[in-house]
Amino acid sequence: MSNYTIHGATGDWEVVIGLEVHAQVSTQAKLFSGASTEFGAEPNTQVSLVDAAMPGMLPVPNRECIRQAVRTGLAIDAKINKWSRFDRKNYFYADLPQGYQISQLYHPLVGEGQLVIDADEKAGIPEDKTIGIERIHVEQDAGKLMHDQHPAFSYVDLNRSGVALMEIVSKPDMRSPAEAGAYVRKLRSILRYVGSCDGNMEQGSMRADVNVSVRKPGEEFGTRTETKNVNSVRFVMAVIEQEARRQVDLIEDGGTVVQETRLYDPDRNETRSMRSKEDAHDYRYFPDPDLLPLELDDDFVAECRESLPELPDAKRDRYVNELGLSAYNANVLTAEVDTAAWFEQLLEATARRANKGKGDVAKQAANWLTSELFGALNRVDKTLETSPVTPEKGAELLALVADGTISGSIAKQVLEKMLETGDGAQAIVEREGLKQESDTGAIEAEIDQVLAANQDKVEQYRAGKDKLFGFFVGQTMKAMQGKANPQVVNELLRKKLDG
Ligand code: ADP
Ligand code: MG
């Protein structure tokens, strides 16, 4: 179990965490209107009469939003409710023209599900852990207030008003900041595989309400606070640390935690009280009379299921079991769907060029991608997405190593040049004369010179100082500017020294 404890004056405390993640559904149009959802548009340019809540406007559910939420539910092994309903959640705020949000309280689209966070010894997660998911419901986003635009004025941008959100509510199953961080990362990974949300937290496509309480181990759950709209994995973890510590100090000082809504201030790394927590009855929820209940038929759900791609856990296991990759490489390559897609294109192209099965070239391709390419991209501040080296070009480089045209160390130089110029491996090798020398005559001539120049060492070697063999290899390679085929160098040296 998690070994995260808070050491208080009265003993050890455990933290209990539940997350409500709001994920913007990746669709072109809003949940109940045809207005565009594109990010970054000028304020109030993507607002239909429905989104502006003009009198008499009626909402029409966007089938694609429902479809994406169902696909997401299936991806977390959840129960899909074939009958669900929209409710009005009433409150007044300047960014909410309707005066209510259309949401789902009583009958959500998706019921109980789960996901697995992976063991991470270093982060204090000793084994895989299943985190329960309570529900996913679909709801509208609100607009955005823009303060201090002009002295003494605030504006409202309704572009986001009516955009579809999935609210994914976890059970209170997490026990440390690391577990919560792993949960958000895993959920984001699944959403991106499914394609139902782009997961870009910095653009607000995904944000978390962080519920935290503390208790002495074995006791009942304590009273929780909810910190709203946390927009990065790092901040989610920071909120939990701060909030748990604050609650322990408060209780140990004789106070009590009140159930309230708080806000996180990243500049000060602290949470602040925003308002006391509302209960459901404060919102006067009632079924939205403008919308019929949602009824899904079996074919629709079956189509959603069939459209799901291979998900990250299944892909990781397949990479280990079928491709023979290490658990580490399989994890790195499957964590993000874009990385996995890049790898699979590389694998395909490498196998084709080598005329071999994928299993035969998978390790070579995986090692090169995780240790060579990632490192090189990092150094030039690029990612796979912005990389001038495509999977096809990567495969071209790997083929040159595999057929002995260049050595592994020359391949590193070639890769740097590929990133710099965008040129292909073959072209660079020819232009720069980097071809590996396998011609025994040329290599033999260099070896003869090395041996002649180091007669004393040759005698020591022959008298039993085996370790000197590496010295001769090194000298020969140096004389040939790293371009000699190491296998040929080794063979020839053995023959001359031992034979
Ligand atoms: P509400 O609808 O009032 O926000 P929910 O019962 O739906 O309340 O719970 C919201 C979130 O709070 C869920 O993610 C749940 O796991 C979490 N939660 C509930 N009780 C606790 C608790 N005692 N400590 C930490 N988190 C909790
Ligand atoms: Mg809530």
Coordinates of N, CA, C and O in Angstrom, one line a residue, residues 24 57 78 96 104 141 150 168 173 188 264 276 317 396 418:
Q24 N -12.8 18.3 -21.8 CA -13.5 18.8 -22.9 C -13.6 17.8 -24.1 O -12.6 17.3 -24.5
M57 N -34.9 29.7 -27.7 CA -33.9 28.8 -28.3 C -34.0 27.4 -27.6 O -34.1 27.3 -26.4
A78 N -16.5 0.8 -18.0 CA -17.6 1.3 -17.2 C -18.9 0.7 -17.7 O -19.1 0.4 -18.9
L96 N -22.7 32.7 -17.3 CA -23.7 31.7 -17.5 C -25.0 32.3 -18.0 O -25.9 32.5 -17.1
Q104 N -25.9 16.4 -15.7 CA -26.6 15.1 -15.4 C -26.3 14.8 -14.0 O -25.2 14.4 -13.6
D141 N -20.0 23.5 -20.6 CA -19.1 24.4 -20.0 C -19.7 25.8 -20.0 O -20.7 26.1 -20.6
H150 N -9.7 46.7 -19.3 CA -9.7 48.1 -19.5 C -10.0 48.6 -18.0 O -10.7 47.9 -17.3
I168 N -15.5 13.3 -15.1 CA -15.1 12.0 -14.7 C -14.8 12.0 -13.2 O -13.9 12.6 -12.8
D173 N -10.3 6.8 -3.7 CA -9.4 5.7 -3.6 C -7.9 6.0 -3.6 O -7.1 5.1 -3.5
R188 N -5.5 10.8 -18.7 CA -5.2 11.7 -19.9 C -4.7 10.8 -21.1 O -5.1 11.0 -22.2
Y264 N -6.6 27.3 -5.7 CA -5.2 27.1 -5.5 C -4.5 28.3 -6.1 O -4.8 28.8 -7.2
S276 N -18.3 28.4 1.0 CA -18.7 27.2 1.7 C -19.3 26.3 0.6 O -19.8 26.8 -0.4
D317 N 1.4 -4.5 -22.8 CA 1.6 -5.9 -22.6 C 2.0 -6.6 -23.9 O 2.8 -7.5 -24.0
E396 N 15.7 4.3 -42.3 CA 16.8 4.3 -43.3 C 18.2 4.3 -42.5 O 19.1 3.6 -42.9
M418 N 21.2 14.7 -39.3 CA 19.8 14.6 -39.9 C 18.9 15.6 -39.2 O 18.0 16.2 -39.8

